[in-house]
Amino acid sequence: MSGNQRLNLPLLATRSTCSGGTYIVTGSNTGLGFEAAQHLVSLGAATVILAVRDVVAGEKAQHAIESTTGVTGVAQVWPLDLASFASVQGFAHRAIAELARIDALIENAGVAALPGVDAEGYPLAITVNVLSTLLLAVLLLPHMSETGRKHSILPRLVVVGSRVGFDARDKWEMVQDDPLAKVRDQDIASAIGLQLYAISKLFETFAVRYLAPRIPVRRTGVIVNLVCPGLCKTDLARNAPPEFQTKLRQMHAQFGRTAEDGSRTLLHAAVAGEETHGCLLHSCEMGE
């Protein structure tokens, strides 16, 4: 991660772009997701779904948003456990049944779990960051497409990735010929170690880049993009080894973005134009 990343990013989501909209933000009880949800409430969204694994933490975030913005009745807490495919399916069914429109699905939730912690038969980081994230996108895309046309809006499906995956090429080469099978191999997973998070984000990037041309905006009416929020001061690595956390704290102090600053990259992706379909964004700009 470069030490030259920009700080004090522009807030490109505005009241005119967000007013009256319905937004889903996964992992929104803390960090980037919380800050993005709070901005959306402030900008006049009609409904902001805080999609969270821990409902109590979600309700605490809801109260904090309402206290800060002075706006009640907009932020709603819905349970969503990305470690469970059944939970993802249940959440999607509820959204389809209860939400007349979805202006943006911001898939922010992620984990940096080490190998050895599994869910649904895969390492937790793969299940949460890749499989469940893509499952939710696929389940909600038809509803977003249908209701987008009905309401004359252009919904955005935003997948929060990370360019850190591009630094894990050697580890990716260990699994690239059959990623889903090989990440389940305990010896390979152990060799990947701390880079499992990076591998999951590279996997996510490749998946979105593969899918986007097959679901063009002209057919679906939905923009699908990726966003890298950069190095931000959040608790994402709370389960990492102490030596890694020490190094990360040093990097945060040198050039880390605040969670609020980083959230602006998510909001940019949630209002960005059709030219971003299938692209990676960062620092509130088109990326490489």
Tab-separated table of C-alpha atoms in Angstrom:
chain	number	residue	atom	x	y	z
A	1	MET	CA	0.000	0.000	0.000
A	2	SER	CA	1.464	3.331	-1.045
A	3	GLY	CA	2.316	5.906	1.582
A	4	ASN	CA	1.225	8.623	-0.812
A	5	GLN	CA	-2.502	7.947	-0.752
A	6	ARG	CA	-4.670	11.043	-0.837
A	7	LEU	CA	-6.413	12.237	2.292
A	8	ASN	CA	-9.409	14.559	2.747
A	9	LEU	CA	-11.283	13.071	-0.202
A	10	PRO	CA	-14.256	14.851	-1.785
A	11	LEU	CA	-17.793	13.881	-0.823
A	12	LEU	CA	-19.253	13.228	-4.274
A	13	ALA	CA	-22.570	11.871	-3.012
A	14	THR	CA	-24.934	14.802	-2.543
A	15	ARG	CA	-28.456	15.459	-1.407
A	16	SER	CA	-29.551	15.691	-5.042
A	17	THR	CA	-28.072	12.252	-5.846
A	18	CYS	CA	-29.253	10.482	-2.675
A	19	SER	CA	-32.480	12.132	-1.559
A	20	GLY	CA	-35.399	9.709	-1.468
A	21	GLY	CA	-33.242	6.685	-2.251
A	22	THR	CA	-33.033	3.263	-0.624
A	23	TYR	CA	-29.602	1.948	0.286
A	24	ILE	CA	-28.242	-1.273	1.734
A	25	VAL	CA	-24.847	-1.125	3.447
A	26	THR	CA	-23.397	-4.398	4.706
A	27	GLY	CA	-21.111	-4.327	7.721
A	28	SER	CA	-22.468	-0.939	8.712
A	29	ASN	CA	-22.269	-1.120	12.492
A	30	THR	CA	-18.663	0.114	12.444
A	31	GLY	CA	-15.888	1.561	10.312
A	32	LEU	CA	-16.399	2.478	6.673
A	33	GLY	CA	-19.904	1.022	6.492
A	34	PHE	CA	-21.092	2.996	9.504
A	35	GLU	CA	-19.687	6.255	8.149
A	36	ALA	CA	-21.183	5.643	4.697
A	37	ALA	CA	-24.596	4.861	6.198
A	38	GLN	CA	-24.453	7.975	8.351
A	39	HIS	CA	-23.657	10.126	5.316
A	40	LEU	CA	-26.568	8.606	3.380
A	41	VAL	CA	-28.984	9.431	6.207
A	42	SER	CA	-27.607	12.985	6.336
A	43	LEU	CA	-28.027	13.331	2.565
A	44	GLY	CA	-31.745	12.647	2.644
A	45	ALA	CA	-32.028	8.949	1.849
A	46	ALA	CA	-35.489	7.577	2.529
A	47	THR	CA	-34.255	4.186	3.789
A	48	VAL	CA	-30.800	2.992	4.812
A	49	ILE	CA	-30.560	-0.685	5.722
A	50	LEU	CA	-27.806	-1.444	8.224
A	51	ALA	CA	-27.094	-5.056	7.269
A	52	VAL	CA	-25.165	-6.492	10.204
A	53	ARG	CA	-24.223	-9.804	11.774
A	54	ASP	CA	-24.628	-8.491	15.334
A	55	VAL	CA	-28.057	-6.891	15.730
A	56	VAL	CA	-27.203	-5.356	19.118
A	57	ALA	CA	-24.158	-3.643	17.582
A	58	GLY	CA	-26.347	-2.610	14.663
A	59	GLU	CA	-28.899	-1.018	16.984
A	60	LYS	CA	-26.122	0.861	18.762
A	61	ALA	CA	-24.948	2.169	15.374
A	62	GLN	CA	-28.525	3.111	14.469
A	63	HIS	CA	-28.895	5.153	17.676
A	64	ALA	CA	-25.543	6.853	17.044
A	65	ILE	CA	-26.579	7.798	13.502
A	66	GLU	CA	-29.908	9.150	14.692
A	67	SER	CA	-28.245	11.122	17.478
A	68	THR	CA	-25.637	12.641	15.152
A	69	THR	CA	-27.925	13.428	12.209
A	70	GLY	CA	-31.098	14.227	14.115
A	71	VAL	CA	-32.950	12.026	11.610
A	72	THR	CA	-35.070	9.119	12.819
A	73	GLY	CA	-37.008	6.459	10.947
A	74	VAL	CA	-34.497	6.139	8.094
A	75	ALA	CA	-31.786	3.775	9.358
A	76	GLN	CA	-33.076	0.237	9.869
A	77	VAL	CA	-31.193	-2.736	11.320
A	78	TRP	CA	-31.508	-6.013	9.433
A	79	PRO	CA	-29.589	-9.185	10.394
A	80	LEU	CA	-27.164	-10.542	7.805
A	81	ASP	CA	-24.497	-13.136	8.567
A	82	LEU	CA	-22.240	-13.560	5.549
A	83	ALA	CA	-20.761	-16.691	7.116
A	84	SER	CA	-24.106	-18.382	6.389
A	85	PHE	CA	-25.500	-18.894	2.899
A	86	ALA	CA	-28.963	-19.397	4.431
A	87	SER	CA	-28.716	-15.986	6.116
A	88	VAL	CA	-27.747	-14.365	2.804
A	89	GLN	CA	-30.702	-15.993	1.064
A	90	GLY	CA	-33.079	-14.951	3.838
A	91	PHE	CA	-31.843	-11.364	3.719
A	92	ALA	CA	-32.231	-11.236	-0.070
A	93	HIS	CA	-35.770	-12.623	0.087
A	94	ARG	CA	-36.709	-10.015	2.680
A	95	ALA	CA	-35.199	-7.189	0.611
A	96	ILE	CA	-37.083	-8.297	-2.479
A	97	ALA	CA	-40.325	-8.507	-0.522
A	98	GLU	CA	-40.027	-5.268	1.451
A	99	LEU	CA	-37.940	-2.818	-0.593
A	100	ALA	CA	-39.732	-1.217	-3.518
A	101	ARG	CA	-36.390	0.008	-4.868
A	102	ILE	CA	-32.682	-0.336	-4.128
A	103	ASP	CA	-30.642	2.622	-5.301
A	104	ALA	CA	-27.373	1.048	-4.194
A	105	LEU	CA	-26.189	-2.137	-2.552
A	106	ILE	CA	-22.849	-1.329	-0.916
A	107	GLU	CA	-21.168	-4.651	-0.097
A	108	ASN	CA	-18.702	-3.443	2.488
A	109	ALA	CA	-18.654	-6.285	5.027
A	110	GLY	CA	-15.477	-8.322	5.139
A	111	VAL	CA	-13.193	-10.257	7.469
A	112	ALA	CA	-9.436	-10.740	7.676
A	113	ALA	CA	-9.613	-14.158	9.336
A	114	LEU	CA	-6.636	-16.498	9.208
A	115	PRO	CA	-6.793	-20.010	7.703
A	116	GLY	CA	-8.234	-22.570	10.087
A	117	VAL	CA	-11.498	-20.729	10.706
A	118	ASP	CA	-14.094	-22.115	8.298
A	119	ALA	CA	-17.678	-21.397	7.265
A	120	GLU	CA	-19.807	-23.304	4.773
A	121	GLY	CA	-16.851	-25.573	4.038
A	122	TYR	CA	-14.419	-22.817	3.029
A	123	PRO	CA	-12.006	-20.538	4.902
A	124	LEU	CA	-14.058	-17.807	6.558
A	125	ALA	CA	-12.416	-15.013	4.542
A	126	ILE	CA	-13.353	-16.746	1.283
A	127	THR	CA	-16.938	-17.415	2.365
A	128	VAL	CA	-17.572	-13.886	3.635
A	129	ASN	CA	-15.492	-11.768	1.269
A	130	VAL	CA	-16.127	-13.711	-1.927
A	131	LEU	CA	-18.860	-16.339	-1.975
A	132	SER	CA	-21.540	-14.687	0.167
A	133	THR	CA	-20.761	-11.249	-1.240
A	134	LEU	CA	-21.288	-12.525	-4.778
A	135	LEU	CA	-24.322	-14.586	-3.754
A	136	LEU	CA	-26.054	-11.505	-2.343
A	137	ALA	CA	-25.223	-9.559	-5.503
A	138	VAL	CA	-26.632	-12.249	-7.787
A	139	LEU	CA	-29.785	-12.657	-5.694
A	140	LEU	CA	-30.577	-8.924	-5.598
A	141	LEU	CA	-29.517	-7.964	-9.123
A	142	PRO	CA	-32.822	-8.960	-10.830
A	143	HIS	CA	-34.848	-6.969	-8.265
A	144	MET	CA	-32.555	-3.976	-8.639
A	145	SER	CA	-32.893	-4.194	-12.407
A	146	GLU	CA	-36.695	-4.487	-12.385
A	147	THR	CA	-37.346	-1.773	-9.811
A	148	GLY	CA	-34.692	0.495	-11.299
A	149	ARG	CA	-36.613	0.634	-14.567
A	150	LYS	CA	-39.886	1.090	-12.726
A	151	HIS	CA	-38.557	4.099	-10.795
A	152	SER	CA	-36.378	5.437	-13.630
A	153	ILE	CA	-33.170	5.126	-11.607
A	154	LEU	CA	-29.795	3.549	-12.342
A	155	PRO	CA	-28.968	1.370	-9.325
A	156	ARG	CA	-25.383	0.676	-8.300
A	157	LEU	CA	-24.037	-2.591	-6.987
A	158	VAL	CA	-20.798	-1.733	-5.214
A	159	VAL	CA	-18.315	-4.407	-4.149
A	160	VAL	CA	-15.705	-3.146	-1.710
A	161	GLY	CA	-12.425	-4.742	-2.706
A	162	SER	CA	-8.786	-3.893	-2.130
A	163	ARG	CA	-5.725	-3.392	-4.272
A	164	VAL	CA	-3.759	-5.260	-1.620
A	165	GLY	CA	-4.635	-8.367	-3.627
A	166	PHE	CA	-2.301	-7.250	-6.394
A	167	ASP	CA	0.607	-7.686	-3.984
A	168	ALA	CA	-0.160	-11.387	-3.471
A	169	ARG	CA	0.653	-12.697	-6.931
A	170	ASP	CA	2.935	-15.475	-5.657
A	171	LYS	CA	0.223	-16.752	-3.319
A	172	TRP	CA	-2.433	-16.499	-6.036
A	173	GLU	CA	-0.280	-18.665	-8.314
A	174	MET	CA	-0.590	-21.415	-5.712
A	175	VAL	CA	-4.368	-21.605	-6.212
A	176	GLN	CA	-5.158	-19.975	-9.561
A	177	ASP	CA	-5.874	-23.143	-11.553
A	178	ASP	CA	-8.664	-24.195	-9.130
A	179	PRO	CA	-9.076	-21.523	-6.435
A	180	LEU	CA	-12.164	-22.814	-4.636
A	181	ALA	CA	-10.749	-26.303	-4.269
A	182	LYS	CA	-7.223	-25.272	-3.373
A	183	VAL	CA	-8.091	-22.740	-0.674
A	184	ARG	CA	-9.769	-25.651	1.142
A	185	ASP	CA	-6.491	-27.598	1.192
A	186	GLN	CA	-5.085	-27.129	4.687
A	187	ASP	CA	-1.456	-27.246	3.584
A	188	ILE	CA	-1.986	-24.622	0.889
A	189	ALA	CA	-4.078	-22.463	3.210
A	190	SER	CA	-1.338	-22.646	5.827
A	191	ALA	CA	1.263	-21.606	3.245
A	192	ILE	CA	-0.905	-18.633	2.250
A	193	GLY	CA	-1.251	-17.598	5.900
A	194	LEU	CA	-1.830	-13.889	6.461
A	195	GLN	CA	-2.167	-13.352	2.718
A	196	LEU	CA	-5.544	-15.135	2.721
A	197	TYR	CA	-7.310	-11.761	3.010
A	198	ALA	CA	-5.363	-10.436	0.015
A	199	ILE	CA	-6.171	-13.591	-1.952
A	200	SER	CA	-9.868	-13.205	-1.145
A	201	LYS	CA	-9.824	-9.631	-2.449
A	202	LEU	CA	-8.026	-10.637	-5.642
A	203	PHE	CA	-10.550	-13.452	-6.103
A	204	GLU	CA	-13.342	-10.906	-5.622
A	205	THR	CA	-11.790	-8.540	-8.173
A	206	PHE	CA	-11.439	-11.254	-10.819
A	207	ALA	CA	-15.011	-12.424	-10.217
A	208	VAL	CA	-16.521	-8.961	-10.672
A	209	ARG	CA	-14.357	-8.234	-13.711
A	210	TYR	CA	-15.558	-11.530	-15.213
A	211	LEU	CA	-19.239	-10.973	-14.417
A	212	ALA	CA	-19.611	-7.313	-15.382
A	213	PRO	CA	-19.311	-7.745	-19.178
A	214	ARG	CA	-21.886	-10.540	-18.973
A	215	ILE	CA	-24.437	-8.293	-17.260
A	216	PRO	CA	-24.096	-5.066	-19.266
A	217	VAL	CA	-25.834	-1.929	-18.083
A	218	ARG	CA	-27.774	-1.672	-21.352
A	219	ARG	CA	-29.472	-4.975	-20.481
A	220	THR	CA	-29.765	-4.851	-16.672
A	221	GLY	CA	-29.884	-1.125	-15.992
A	222	VAL	CA	-27.537	-1.736	-13.028
A	223	ILE	CA	-23.982	-0.440	-12.668
A	224	VAL	CA	-21.642	-2.950	-11.013
A	225	ASN	CA	-18.298	-1.644	-9.818
A	226	LEU	CA	-15.452	-2.300	-7.411
A	227	VAL	CA	-13.929	0.165	-4.983
A	228	CYS	CA	-10.728	0.107	-2.986
A	229	PRO	CA	-11.053	2.403	0.045
A	230	GLY	CA	-7.308	2.409	0.687
A	231	LEU	CA	-5.624	1.959	4.042
A	232	CYS	CA	-8.126	3.132	6.636
A	233	LYS	CA	-8.093	3.294	10.414
A	234	THR	CA	-10.627	0.577	11.180
A	235	ASP	CA	-10.670	-2.611	13.246
A	236	LEU	CA	-10.628	-4.944	10.216
A	237	ALA	CA	-7.381	-6.600	11.352
A	238	ARG	CA	-8.450	-7.012	14.988
A	239	ASN	CA	-7.873	-10.782	14.791
A	240	ALA	CA	-4.426	-10.542	13.190
A	241	PRO	CA	-1.257	-11.508	15.098
A	242	PRO	CA	0.162	-8.821	17.429
A	243	GLU	CA	3.246	-8.153	15.289
A	244	PHE	CA	1.073	-7.465	12.242
A	245	GLN	CA	-1.185	-5.157	14.253
A	246	THR	CA	1.858	-3.214	15.459
A	247	LYS	CA	3.060	-2.709	11.881
A	248	LEU	CA	-0.451	-1.727	10.815
A	249	ARG	CA	-0.729	0.873	13.563
A	250	GLN	CA	2.501	2.434	12.350
A	251	MET	CA	1.143	2.599	8.800
A	252	HIS	CA	-2.120	4.096	10.070
A	253	ALA	CA	-0.180	6.799	11.878
A	254	GLN	CA	1.908	7.605	8.793
A	255	PHE	CA	-0.695	7.729	6.049
A	256	GLY	CA	-3.929	5.999	7.051
A	257	ARG	CA	-7.300	7.496	6.205
A	258	THR	CA	-9.938	7.937	8.843
A	259	ALA	CA	-12.986	5.712	8.455
A	260	GLU	CA	-15.024	8.759	7.476
A	261	ASP	CA	-12.516	9.750	4.794
A	262	GLY	CA	-12.406	6.190	3.475
A	263	SER	CA	-16.205	5.985	3.398
A	264	ARG	CA	-16.233	8.693	0.756
A	265	THR	CA	-14.771	6.199	-1.720
A	266	LEU	CA	-17.779	3.919	-1.120
A	267	LEU	CA	-20.188	6.796	-1.637
A	268	HIS	CA	-18.426	7.798	-4.843
A	269	ALA	CA	-18.924	4.264	-6.191
A	270	ALA	CA	-22.591	4.388	-5.121
A	271	VAL	CA	-23.276	7.425	-7.326
A	272	ALA	CA	-20.652	6.960	-10.079
A	273	GLY	CA	-21.623	6.826	-13.733
A	274	GLU	CA	-22.042	4.033	-16.246
A	275	GLU	CA	-18.400	4.321	-17.309
A	276	THR	CA	-17.431	2.662	-14.007
A	277	HIS	CA	-19.240	-0.600	-14.794
A	278	GLY	CA	-16.794	-3.439	-14.188
A	279	CYS	CA	-14.051	-1.036	-13.118
A	280	LEU	CA	-11.995	-0.608	-9.981
A	281	LEU	CA	-12.268	2.793	-8.308
A	282	HIS	CA	-10.097	4.330	-5.636
A	283	SER	CA	-9.534	7.771	-4.083
A	284	CYS	CA	-12.897	8.846	-5.564
A	285	GLU	CA	-11.536	8.368	-9.089
A	286	MET	CA	-11.438	5.729	-11.792
A	287	GLY	CA	-8.612	3.298	-11.056
A	288	GLU	CA	-6.375	1.231	-13.251
